[in-house]
mmCIF file of C-alpha atoms and ligand atoms in Angstrom:
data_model
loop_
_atom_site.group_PDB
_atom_site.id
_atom_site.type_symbol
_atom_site.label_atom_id
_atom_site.label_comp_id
_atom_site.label_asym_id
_atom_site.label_seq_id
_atom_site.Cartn_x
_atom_site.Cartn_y
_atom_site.Cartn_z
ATOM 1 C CA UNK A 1 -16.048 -3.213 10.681
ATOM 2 C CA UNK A 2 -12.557 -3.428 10.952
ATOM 3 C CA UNK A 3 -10.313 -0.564 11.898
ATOM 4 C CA UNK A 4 -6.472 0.193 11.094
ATOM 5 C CA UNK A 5 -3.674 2.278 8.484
ATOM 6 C CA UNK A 6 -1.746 2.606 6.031
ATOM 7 C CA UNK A 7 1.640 3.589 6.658
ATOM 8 C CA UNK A 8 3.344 5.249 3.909
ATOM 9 C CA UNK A 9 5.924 7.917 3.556
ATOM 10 C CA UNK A 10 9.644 8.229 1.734
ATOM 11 C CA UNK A 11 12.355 6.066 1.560
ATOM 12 C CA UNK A 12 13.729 5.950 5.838
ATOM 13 C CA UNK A 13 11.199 8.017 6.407
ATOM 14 C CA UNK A 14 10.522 5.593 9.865
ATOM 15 C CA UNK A 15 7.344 3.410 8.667
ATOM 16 C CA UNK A 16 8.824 0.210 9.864
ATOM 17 C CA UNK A 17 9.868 1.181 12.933
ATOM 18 C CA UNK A 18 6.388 2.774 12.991
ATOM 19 C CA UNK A 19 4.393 -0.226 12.676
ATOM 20 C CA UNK A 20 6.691 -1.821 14.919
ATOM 21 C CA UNK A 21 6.229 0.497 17.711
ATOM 22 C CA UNK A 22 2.657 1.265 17.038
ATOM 23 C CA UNK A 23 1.425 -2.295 16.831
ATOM 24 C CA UNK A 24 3.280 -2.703 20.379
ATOM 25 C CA UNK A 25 1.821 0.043 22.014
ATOM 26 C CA UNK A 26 -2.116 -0.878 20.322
ATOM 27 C CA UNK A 27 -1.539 -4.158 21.712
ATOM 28 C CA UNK A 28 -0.675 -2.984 25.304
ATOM 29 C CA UNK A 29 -3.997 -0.865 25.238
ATOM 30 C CA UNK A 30 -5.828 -4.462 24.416
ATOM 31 C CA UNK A 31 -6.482 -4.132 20.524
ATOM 32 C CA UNK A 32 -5.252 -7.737 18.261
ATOM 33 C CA UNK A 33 -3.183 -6.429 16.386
ATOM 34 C CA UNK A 34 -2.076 -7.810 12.332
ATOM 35 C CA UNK A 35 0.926 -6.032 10.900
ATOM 36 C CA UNK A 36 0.552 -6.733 7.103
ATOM 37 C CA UNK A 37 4.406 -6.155 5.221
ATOM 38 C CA UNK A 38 4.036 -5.118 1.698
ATOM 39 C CA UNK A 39 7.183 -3.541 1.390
ATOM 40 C CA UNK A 40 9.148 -6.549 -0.649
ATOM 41 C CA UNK A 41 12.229 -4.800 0.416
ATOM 42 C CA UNK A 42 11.784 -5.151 4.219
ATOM 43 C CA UNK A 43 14.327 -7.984 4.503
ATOM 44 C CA UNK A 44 14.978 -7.760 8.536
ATOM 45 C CA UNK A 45 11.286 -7.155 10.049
ATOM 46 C CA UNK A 46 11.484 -5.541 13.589
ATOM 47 C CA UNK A 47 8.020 -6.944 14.138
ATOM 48 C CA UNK A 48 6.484 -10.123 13.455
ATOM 49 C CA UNK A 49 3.934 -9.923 10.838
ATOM 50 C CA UNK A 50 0.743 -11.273 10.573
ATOM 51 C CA UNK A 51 0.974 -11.022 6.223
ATOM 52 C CA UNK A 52 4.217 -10.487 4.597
ATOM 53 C CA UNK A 53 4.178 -10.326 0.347
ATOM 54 C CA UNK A 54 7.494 -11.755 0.343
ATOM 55 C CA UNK A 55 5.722 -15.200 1.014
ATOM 56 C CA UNK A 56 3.655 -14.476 -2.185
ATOM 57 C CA UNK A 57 0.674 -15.842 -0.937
ATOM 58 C CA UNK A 58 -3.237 -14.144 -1.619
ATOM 59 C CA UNK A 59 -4.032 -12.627 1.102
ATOM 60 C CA UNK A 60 -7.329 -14.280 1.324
ATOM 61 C CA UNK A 61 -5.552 -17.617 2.030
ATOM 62 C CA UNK A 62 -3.484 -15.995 5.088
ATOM 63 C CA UNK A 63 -6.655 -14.661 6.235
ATOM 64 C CA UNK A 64 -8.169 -18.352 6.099
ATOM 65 C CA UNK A 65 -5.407 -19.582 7.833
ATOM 66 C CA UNK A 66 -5.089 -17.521 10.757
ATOM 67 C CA UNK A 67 -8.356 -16.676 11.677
ATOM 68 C CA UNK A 68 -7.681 -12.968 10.888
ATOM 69 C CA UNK A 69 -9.948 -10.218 9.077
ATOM 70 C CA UNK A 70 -13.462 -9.033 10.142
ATOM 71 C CA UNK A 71 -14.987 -11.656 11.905
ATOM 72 C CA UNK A 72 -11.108 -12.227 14.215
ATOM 73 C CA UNK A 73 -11.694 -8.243 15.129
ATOM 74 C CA UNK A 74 -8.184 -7.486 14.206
ATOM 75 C CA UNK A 75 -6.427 -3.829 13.742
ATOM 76 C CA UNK A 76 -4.419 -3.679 10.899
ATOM 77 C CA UNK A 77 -1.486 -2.187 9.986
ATOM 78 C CA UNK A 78 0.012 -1.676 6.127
ATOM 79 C CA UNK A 79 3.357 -1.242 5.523
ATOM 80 C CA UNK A 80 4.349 -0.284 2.077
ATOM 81 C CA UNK A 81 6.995 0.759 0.741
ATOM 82 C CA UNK A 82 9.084 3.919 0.513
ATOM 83 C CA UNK A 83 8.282 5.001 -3.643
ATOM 84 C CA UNK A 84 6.475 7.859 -2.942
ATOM 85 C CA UNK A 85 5.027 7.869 -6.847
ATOM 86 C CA UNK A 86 3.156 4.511 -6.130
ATOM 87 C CA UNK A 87 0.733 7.154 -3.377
ATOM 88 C CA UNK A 88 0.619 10.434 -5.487
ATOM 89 C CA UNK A 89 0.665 9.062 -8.809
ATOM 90 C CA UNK A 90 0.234 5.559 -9.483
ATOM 91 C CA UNK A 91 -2.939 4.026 -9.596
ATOM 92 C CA UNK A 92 -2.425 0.455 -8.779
ATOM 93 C CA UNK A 93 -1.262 0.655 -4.635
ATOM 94 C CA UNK A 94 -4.494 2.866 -4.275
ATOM 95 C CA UNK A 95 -6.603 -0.006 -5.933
ATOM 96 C CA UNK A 96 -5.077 -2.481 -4.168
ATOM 97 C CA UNK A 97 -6.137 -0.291 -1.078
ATOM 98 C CA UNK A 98 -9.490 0.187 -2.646
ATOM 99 C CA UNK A 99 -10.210 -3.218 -3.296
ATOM 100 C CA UNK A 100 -9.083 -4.440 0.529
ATOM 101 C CA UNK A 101 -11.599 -1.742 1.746
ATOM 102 C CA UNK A 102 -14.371 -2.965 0.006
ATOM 103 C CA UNK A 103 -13.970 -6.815 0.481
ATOM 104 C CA UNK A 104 -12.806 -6.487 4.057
ATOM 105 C CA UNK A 105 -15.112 -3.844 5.279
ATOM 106 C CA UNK A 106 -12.151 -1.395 6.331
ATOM 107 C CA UNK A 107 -11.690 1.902 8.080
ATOM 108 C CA UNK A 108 -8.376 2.936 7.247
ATOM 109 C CA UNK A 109 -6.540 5.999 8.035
ATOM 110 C CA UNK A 110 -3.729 6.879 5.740
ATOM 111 C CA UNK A 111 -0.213 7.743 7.826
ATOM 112 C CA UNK A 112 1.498 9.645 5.799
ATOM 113 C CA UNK A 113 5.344 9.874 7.394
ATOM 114 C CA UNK A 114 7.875 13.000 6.502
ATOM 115 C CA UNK A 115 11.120 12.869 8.292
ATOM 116 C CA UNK A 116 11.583 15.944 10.314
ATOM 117 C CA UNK A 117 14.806 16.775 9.373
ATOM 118 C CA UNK A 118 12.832 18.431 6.093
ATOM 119 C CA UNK A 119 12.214 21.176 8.338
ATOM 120 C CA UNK A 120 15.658 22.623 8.792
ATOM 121 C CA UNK A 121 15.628 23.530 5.131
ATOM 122 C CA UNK A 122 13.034 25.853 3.125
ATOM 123 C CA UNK A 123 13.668 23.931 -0.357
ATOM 124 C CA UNK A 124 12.620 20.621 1.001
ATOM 125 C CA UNK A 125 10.123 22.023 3.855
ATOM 126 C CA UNK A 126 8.505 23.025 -0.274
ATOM 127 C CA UNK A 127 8.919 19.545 -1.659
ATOM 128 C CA UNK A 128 7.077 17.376 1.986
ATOM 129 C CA UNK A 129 4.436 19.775 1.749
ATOM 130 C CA UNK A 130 3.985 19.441 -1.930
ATOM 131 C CA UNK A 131 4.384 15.691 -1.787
ATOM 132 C CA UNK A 132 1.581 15.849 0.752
ATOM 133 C CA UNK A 133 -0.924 17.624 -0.876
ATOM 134 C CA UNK A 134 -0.241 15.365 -3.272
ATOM 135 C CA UNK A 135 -0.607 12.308 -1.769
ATOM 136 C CA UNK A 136 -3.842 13.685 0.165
ATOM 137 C CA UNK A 137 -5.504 14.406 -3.130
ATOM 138 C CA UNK A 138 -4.405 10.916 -4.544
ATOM 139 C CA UNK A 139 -5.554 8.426 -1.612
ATOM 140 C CA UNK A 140 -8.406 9.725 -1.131
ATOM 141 C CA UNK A 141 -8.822 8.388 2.742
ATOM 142 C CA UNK A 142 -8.707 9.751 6.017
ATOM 143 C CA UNK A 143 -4.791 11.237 6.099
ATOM 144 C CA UNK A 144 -2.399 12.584 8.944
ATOM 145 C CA UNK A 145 0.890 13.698 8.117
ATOM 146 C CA UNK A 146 3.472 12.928 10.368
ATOM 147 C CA UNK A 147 6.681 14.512 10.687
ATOM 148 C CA UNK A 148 8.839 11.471 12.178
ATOM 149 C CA UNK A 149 11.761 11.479 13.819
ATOM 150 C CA UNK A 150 10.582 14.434 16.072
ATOM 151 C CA UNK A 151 13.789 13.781 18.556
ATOM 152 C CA UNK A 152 16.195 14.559 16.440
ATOM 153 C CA UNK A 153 14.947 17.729 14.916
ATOM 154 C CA UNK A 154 17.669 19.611 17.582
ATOM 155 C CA UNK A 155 20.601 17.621 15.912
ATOM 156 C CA UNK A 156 19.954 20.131 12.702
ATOM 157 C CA UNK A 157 20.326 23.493 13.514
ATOM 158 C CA UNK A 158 18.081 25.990 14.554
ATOM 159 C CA UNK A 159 15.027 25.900 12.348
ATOM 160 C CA UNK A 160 13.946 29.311 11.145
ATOM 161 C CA UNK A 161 11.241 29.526 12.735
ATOM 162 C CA UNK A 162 9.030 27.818 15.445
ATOM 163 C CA UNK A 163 8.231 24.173 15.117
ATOM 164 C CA UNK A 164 4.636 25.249 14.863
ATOM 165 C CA UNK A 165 5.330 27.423 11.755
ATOM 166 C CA UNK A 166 5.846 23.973 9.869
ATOM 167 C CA UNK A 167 3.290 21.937 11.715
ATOM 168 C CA UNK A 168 0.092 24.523 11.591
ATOM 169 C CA UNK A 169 1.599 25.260 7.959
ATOM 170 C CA UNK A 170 1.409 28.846 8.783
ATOM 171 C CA UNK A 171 2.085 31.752 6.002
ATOM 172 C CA UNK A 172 4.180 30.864 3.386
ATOM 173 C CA UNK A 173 5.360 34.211 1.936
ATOM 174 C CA UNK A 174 7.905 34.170 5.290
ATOM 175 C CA UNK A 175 9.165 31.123 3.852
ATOM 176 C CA UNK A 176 9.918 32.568 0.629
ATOM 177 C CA UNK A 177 11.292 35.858 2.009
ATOM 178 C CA UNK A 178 14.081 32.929 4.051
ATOM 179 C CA UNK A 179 14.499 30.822 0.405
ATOM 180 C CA UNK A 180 15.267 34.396 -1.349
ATOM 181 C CA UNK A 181 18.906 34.656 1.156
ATOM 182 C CA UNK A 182 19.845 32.014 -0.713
ATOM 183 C CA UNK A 183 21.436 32.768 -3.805
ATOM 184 C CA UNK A 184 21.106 29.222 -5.090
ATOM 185 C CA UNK A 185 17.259 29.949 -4.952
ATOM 186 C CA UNK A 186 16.640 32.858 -6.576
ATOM 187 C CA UNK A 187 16.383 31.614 -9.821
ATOM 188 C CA UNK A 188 13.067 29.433 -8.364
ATOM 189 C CA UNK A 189 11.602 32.093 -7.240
ATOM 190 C CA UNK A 190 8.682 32.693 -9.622
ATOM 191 C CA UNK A 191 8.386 28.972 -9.015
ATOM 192 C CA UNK A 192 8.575 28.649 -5.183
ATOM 193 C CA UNK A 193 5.789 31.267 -4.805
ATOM 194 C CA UNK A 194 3.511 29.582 -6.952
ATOM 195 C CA UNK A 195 3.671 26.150 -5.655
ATOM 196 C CA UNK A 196 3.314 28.023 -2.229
ATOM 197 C CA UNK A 197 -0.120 29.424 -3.567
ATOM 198 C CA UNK A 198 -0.757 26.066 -4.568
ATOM 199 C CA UNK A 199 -0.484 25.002 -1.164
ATOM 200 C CA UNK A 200 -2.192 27.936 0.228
ATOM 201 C CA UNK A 201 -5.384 27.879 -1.691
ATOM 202 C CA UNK A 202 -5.524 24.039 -0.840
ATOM 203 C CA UNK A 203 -5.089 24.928 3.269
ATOM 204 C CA UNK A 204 -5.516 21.225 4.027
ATOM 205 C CA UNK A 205 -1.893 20.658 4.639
ATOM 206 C CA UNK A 206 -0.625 19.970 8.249
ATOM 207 C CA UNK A 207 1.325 17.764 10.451
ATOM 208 C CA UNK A 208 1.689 16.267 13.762
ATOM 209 C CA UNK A 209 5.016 15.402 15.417
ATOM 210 C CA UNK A 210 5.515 11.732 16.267
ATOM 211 C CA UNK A 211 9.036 9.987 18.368
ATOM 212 C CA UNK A 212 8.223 6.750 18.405
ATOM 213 C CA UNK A 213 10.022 6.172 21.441
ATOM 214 C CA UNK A 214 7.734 8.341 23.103
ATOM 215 C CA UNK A 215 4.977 6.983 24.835
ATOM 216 C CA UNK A 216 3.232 10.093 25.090
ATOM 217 C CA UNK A 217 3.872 10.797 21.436
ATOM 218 C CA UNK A 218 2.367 7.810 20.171
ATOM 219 C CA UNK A 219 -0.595 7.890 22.059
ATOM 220 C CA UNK A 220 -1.369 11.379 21.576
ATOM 221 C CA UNK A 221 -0.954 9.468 18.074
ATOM 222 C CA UNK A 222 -3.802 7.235 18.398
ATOM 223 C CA UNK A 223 -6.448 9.025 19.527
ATOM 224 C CA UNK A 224 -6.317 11.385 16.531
ATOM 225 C CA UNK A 225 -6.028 8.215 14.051
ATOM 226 C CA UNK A 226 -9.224 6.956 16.353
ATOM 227 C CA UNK A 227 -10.912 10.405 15.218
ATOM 228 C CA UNK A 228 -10.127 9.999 12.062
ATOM 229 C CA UNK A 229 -11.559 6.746 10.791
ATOM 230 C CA UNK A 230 -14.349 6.518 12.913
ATOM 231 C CA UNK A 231 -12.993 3.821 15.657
ATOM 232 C CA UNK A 232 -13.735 5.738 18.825
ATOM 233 C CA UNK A 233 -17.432 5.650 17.632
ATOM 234 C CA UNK A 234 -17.538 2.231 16.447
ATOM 235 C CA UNK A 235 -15.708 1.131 19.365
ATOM 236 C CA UNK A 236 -16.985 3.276 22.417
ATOM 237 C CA UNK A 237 -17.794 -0.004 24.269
ATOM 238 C CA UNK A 238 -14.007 -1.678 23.229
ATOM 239 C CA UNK A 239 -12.379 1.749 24.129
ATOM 240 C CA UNK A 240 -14.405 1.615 27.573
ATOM 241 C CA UNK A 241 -12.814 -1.662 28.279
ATOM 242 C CA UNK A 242 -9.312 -0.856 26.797
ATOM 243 C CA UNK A 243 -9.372 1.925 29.628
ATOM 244 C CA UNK A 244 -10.890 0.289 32.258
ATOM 245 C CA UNK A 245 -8.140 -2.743 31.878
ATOM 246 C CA UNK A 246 -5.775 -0.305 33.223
ATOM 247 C CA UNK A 247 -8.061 0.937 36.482
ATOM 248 C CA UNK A 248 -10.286 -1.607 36.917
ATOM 249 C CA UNK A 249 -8.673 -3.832 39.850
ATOM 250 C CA UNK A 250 -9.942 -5.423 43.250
ATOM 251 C CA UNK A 251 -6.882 -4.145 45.547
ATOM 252 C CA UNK A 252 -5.992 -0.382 45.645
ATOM 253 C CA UNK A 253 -2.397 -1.270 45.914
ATOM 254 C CA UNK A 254 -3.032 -3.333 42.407
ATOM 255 C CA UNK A 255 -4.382 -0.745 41.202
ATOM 256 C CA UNK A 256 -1.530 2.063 41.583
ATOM 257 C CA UNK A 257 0.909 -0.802 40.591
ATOM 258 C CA UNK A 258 -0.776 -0.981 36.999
ATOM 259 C CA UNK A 259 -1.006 2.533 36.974
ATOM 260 C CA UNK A 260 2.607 3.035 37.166
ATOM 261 C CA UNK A 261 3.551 0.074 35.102
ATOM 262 C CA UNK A 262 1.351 1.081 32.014
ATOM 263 C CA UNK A 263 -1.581 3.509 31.950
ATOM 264 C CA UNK A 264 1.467 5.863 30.795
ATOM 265 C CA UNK A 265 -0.489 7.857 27.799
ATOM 266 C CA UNK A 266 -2.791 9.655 30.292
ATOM 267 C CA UNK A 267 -0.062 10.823 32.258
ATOM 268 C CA UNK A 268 2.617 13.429 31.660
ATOM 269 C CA UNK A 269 6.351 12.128 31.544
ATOM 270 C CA UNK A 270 6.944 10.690 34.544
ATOM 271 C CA UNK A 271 10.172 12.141 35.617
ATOM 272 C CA UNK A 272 11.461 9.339 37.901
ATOM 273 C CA UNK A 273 10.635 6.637 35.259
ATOM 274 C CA UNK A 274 12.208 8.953 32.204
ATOM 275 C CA UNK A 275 8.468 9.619 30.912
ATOM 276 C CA UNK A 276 9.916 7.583 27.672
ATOM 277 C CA UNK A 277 10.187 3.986 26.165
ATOM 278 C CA UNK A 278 12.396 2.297 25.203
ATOM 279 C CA UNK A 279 14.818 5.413 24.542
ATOM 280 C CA UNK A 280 17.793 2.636 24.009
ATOM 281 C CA UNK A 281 18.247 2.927 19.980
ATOM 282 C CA UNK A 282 17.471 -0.246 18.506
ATOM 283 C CA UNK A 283 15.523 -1.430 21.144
ATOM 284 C CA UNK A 284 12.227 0.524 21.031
ATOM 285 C CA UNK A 285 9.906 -1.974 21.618
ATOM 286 C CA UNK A 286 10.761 -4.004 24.858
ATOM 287 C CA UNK A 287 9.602 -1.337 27.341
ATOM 288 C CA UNK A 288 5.762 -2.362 25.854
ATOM 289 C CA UNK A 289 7.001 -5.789 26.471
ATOM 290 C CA UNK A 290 7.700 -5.885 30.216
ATOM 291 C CA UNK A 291 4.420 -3.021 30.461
ATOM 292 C CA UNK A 292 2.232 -6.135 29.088
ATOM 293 C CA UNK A 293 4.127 -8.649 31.186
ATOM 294 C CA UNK A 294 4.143 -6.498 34.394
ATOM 295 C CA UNK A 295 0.727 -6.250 33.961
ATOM 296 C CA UNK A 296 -0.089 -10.069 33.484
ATOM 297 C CA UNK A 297 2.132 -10.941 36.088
ATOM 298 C CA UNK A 298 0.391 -9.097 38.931
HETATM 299 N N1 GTP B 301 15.607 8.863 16.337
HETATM 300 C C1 GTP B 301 14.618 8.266 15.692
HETATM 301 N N2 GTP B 301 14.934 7.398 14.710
HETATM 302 C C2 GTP B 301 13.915 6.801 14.051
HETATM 303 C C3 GTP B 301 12.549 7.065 14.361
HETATM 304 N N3 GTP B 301 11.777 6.344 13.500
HETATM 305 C C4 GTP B 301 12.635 5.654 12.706
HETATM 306 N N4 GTP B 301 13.925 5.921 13.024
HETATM 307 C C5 GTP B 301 15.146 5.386 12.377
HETATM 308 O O1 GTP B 301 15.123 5.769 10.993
HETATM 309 C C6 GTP B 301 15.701 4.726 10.188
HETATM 310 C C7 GTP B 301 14.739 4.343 9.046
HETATM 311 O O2 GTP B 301 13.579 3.774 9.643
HETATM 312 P P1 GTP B 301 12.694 2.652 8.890
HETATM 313 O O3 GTP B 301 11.578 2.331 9.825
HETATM 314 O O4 GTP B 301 13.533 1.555 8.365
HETATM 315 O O5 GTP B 301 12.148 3.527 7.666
HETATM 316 P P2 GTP B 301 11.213 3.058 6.428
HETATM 317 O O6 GTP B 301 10.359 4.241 6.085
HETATM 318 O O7 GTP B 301 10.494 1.796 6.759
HETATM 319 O O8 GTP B 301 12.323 2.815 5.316
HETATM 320 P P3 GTP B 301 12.141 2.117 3.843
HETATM 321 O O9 GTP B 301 11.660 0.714 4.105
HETATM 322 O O10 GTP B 301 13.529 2.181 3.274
HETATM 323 O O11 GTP B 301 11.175 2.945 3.073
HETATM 324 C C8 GTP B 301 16.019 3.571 11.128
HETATM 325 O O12 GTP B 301 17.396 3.632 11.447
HETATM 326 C C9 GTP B 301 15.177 3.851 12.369
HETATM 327 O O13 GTP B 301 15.777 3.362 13.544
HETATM 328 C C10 GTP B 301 12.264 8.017 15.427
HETATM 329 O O14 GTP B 301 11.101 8.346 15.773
HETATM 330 N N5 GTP B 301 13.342 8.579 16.041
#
């Protein structure tokens, strides 16, 4: 069995820089990662990928090449691109996914990603959630919504209400009542309340919060994908030895050294240390970097 997801989610809505970050952080916690790019658009990668369509090569022959797919234990990661109608719509990106789940033996989770900013305004709070009941329905797969971009939620006004009121998808109607201020909206109204029933009689809707930069965010991250498809079960030995790579050492100093340089998603935010990586924009990556080397290098 092989394990991994599908990253998908509007236009900027943060799925490279997803992959990028995730794969870095999988690969620090001991899991071979294989980012596969099928966004044709993607022309400056962040991360170097194991499969990119631009080459326009069958993925079979990549596979053959590099030793990847079931038998090379690899964690995969699917990029796609930003049209939101190829994943609540379309049929052909959900064959394609189909088709790689059957012939590879996959257990993938869908990430579905929503930038946060939706949340400081009713209307298009409305359209994520729509577009992810949507997509949900459509897939078909294991799904988590993420609301990206988490860190800069503050830079758009105070939201209406709690951050948990659009995470827990809590009752709608107070929604409405906020849409109804707004002149502009009142002539939706009839239709805003419906597609909020819609919603509501569905009640599968919800989201989890995700800064990439965040180490704790990301691996809080993980384990629910884990959940998800399946790979804490199918990997209780692997996930034994992911953690014990971080404790297991001969030398108590050696130990506490490792500790401090990377077993950092157990532990709250260090406050000495920042408790973050890589918060330098543009450079979210290299903290995992030196982690791995630290950690090599003791
Ligand atoms: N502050 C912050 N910025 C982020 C985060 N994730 C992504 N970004 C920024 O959001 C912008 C868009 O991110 P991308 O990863 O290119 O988004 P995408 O979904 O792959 O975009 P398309 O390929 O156009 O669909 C970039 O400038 C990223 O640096 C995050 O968690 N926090």
């Amino acid at each position: 069995m092989v394990f991994g997801q599908v990253v998908i989610g509007p236009p900027g809505s943060g799925k490279t820089t997803y992959c990028n970050g995730m794969s870095q952080f999988l690969q620090l916690i001991g899991r071979k990662v294989a980012i596969i790019n099928l966004d044709p658009a993607n022309d400056s990668l962040p991360y170097e990928c194991a499969i990119n369509i631009e080459d326009l090569i069958k993925l079979s022959d990549v596979m053959t090449e590099h030793s990847l797919g079931p038998n090379g234990d690899h964690y995969f990661l699917f990029d796609f691109p930003g049209q939101v109608e190829l994943f609540f719509l379309h049929a052909n990106a959900k064959n394609v996914i189909t088709k790689l789940i059957k012939s590879l033996n996959l257990r993938l989770t869908a990430m579905h990603l929503v930038d946060a900013h939706l949340c400081s305004d009713p209307g298009k709070y409305v359209s994520a959630l729509l577009l992810s009941l949507s997509t949900m329905l459509h897939m078909e797969l294991p799904h988590i919504n993420v609301l990206s971009k988490i860190d800069l939620i503050e830079n758009y006004g105070k939201l209406a209400f709690n951050l948990d009121f659009y995470t827990d998808v809590l009752d709608l109607s107070y929604l409405q009542h906020h849409l109804d201020q707004d002149p502009r909206s009142a002539k939706y109204r009839k239709l805003t309340k419906e597609l909020c029933e819609v919603i509501d009689n569905y009640s599968i809707v919800n989201f989890t919060t995700l800064d990439i930069q965040d180490k704790e965010s990301v691996g809080n991250l993980v384990k629910l994908i884990d959940k998800s498809n399946g790979y804490i079960f199918a990997g209780i030995e692997a996930s034994a030895v992911e953690f014990s790579k971080i404790a297991i050492a001969t030398e108590a100093n050696l130990v506490v050294r490792k500790l401090h340089s990377s077993l950092f998603f157990f532990m709250p935010p260090c406050r000495h240390t920042g408790g973050t990586w890589g918060r330098k924009k543009g450079n979210p990556i290299n903290l995992f970097r030196s982690s791995t080397s630290s950690l090599s290098n003791t």
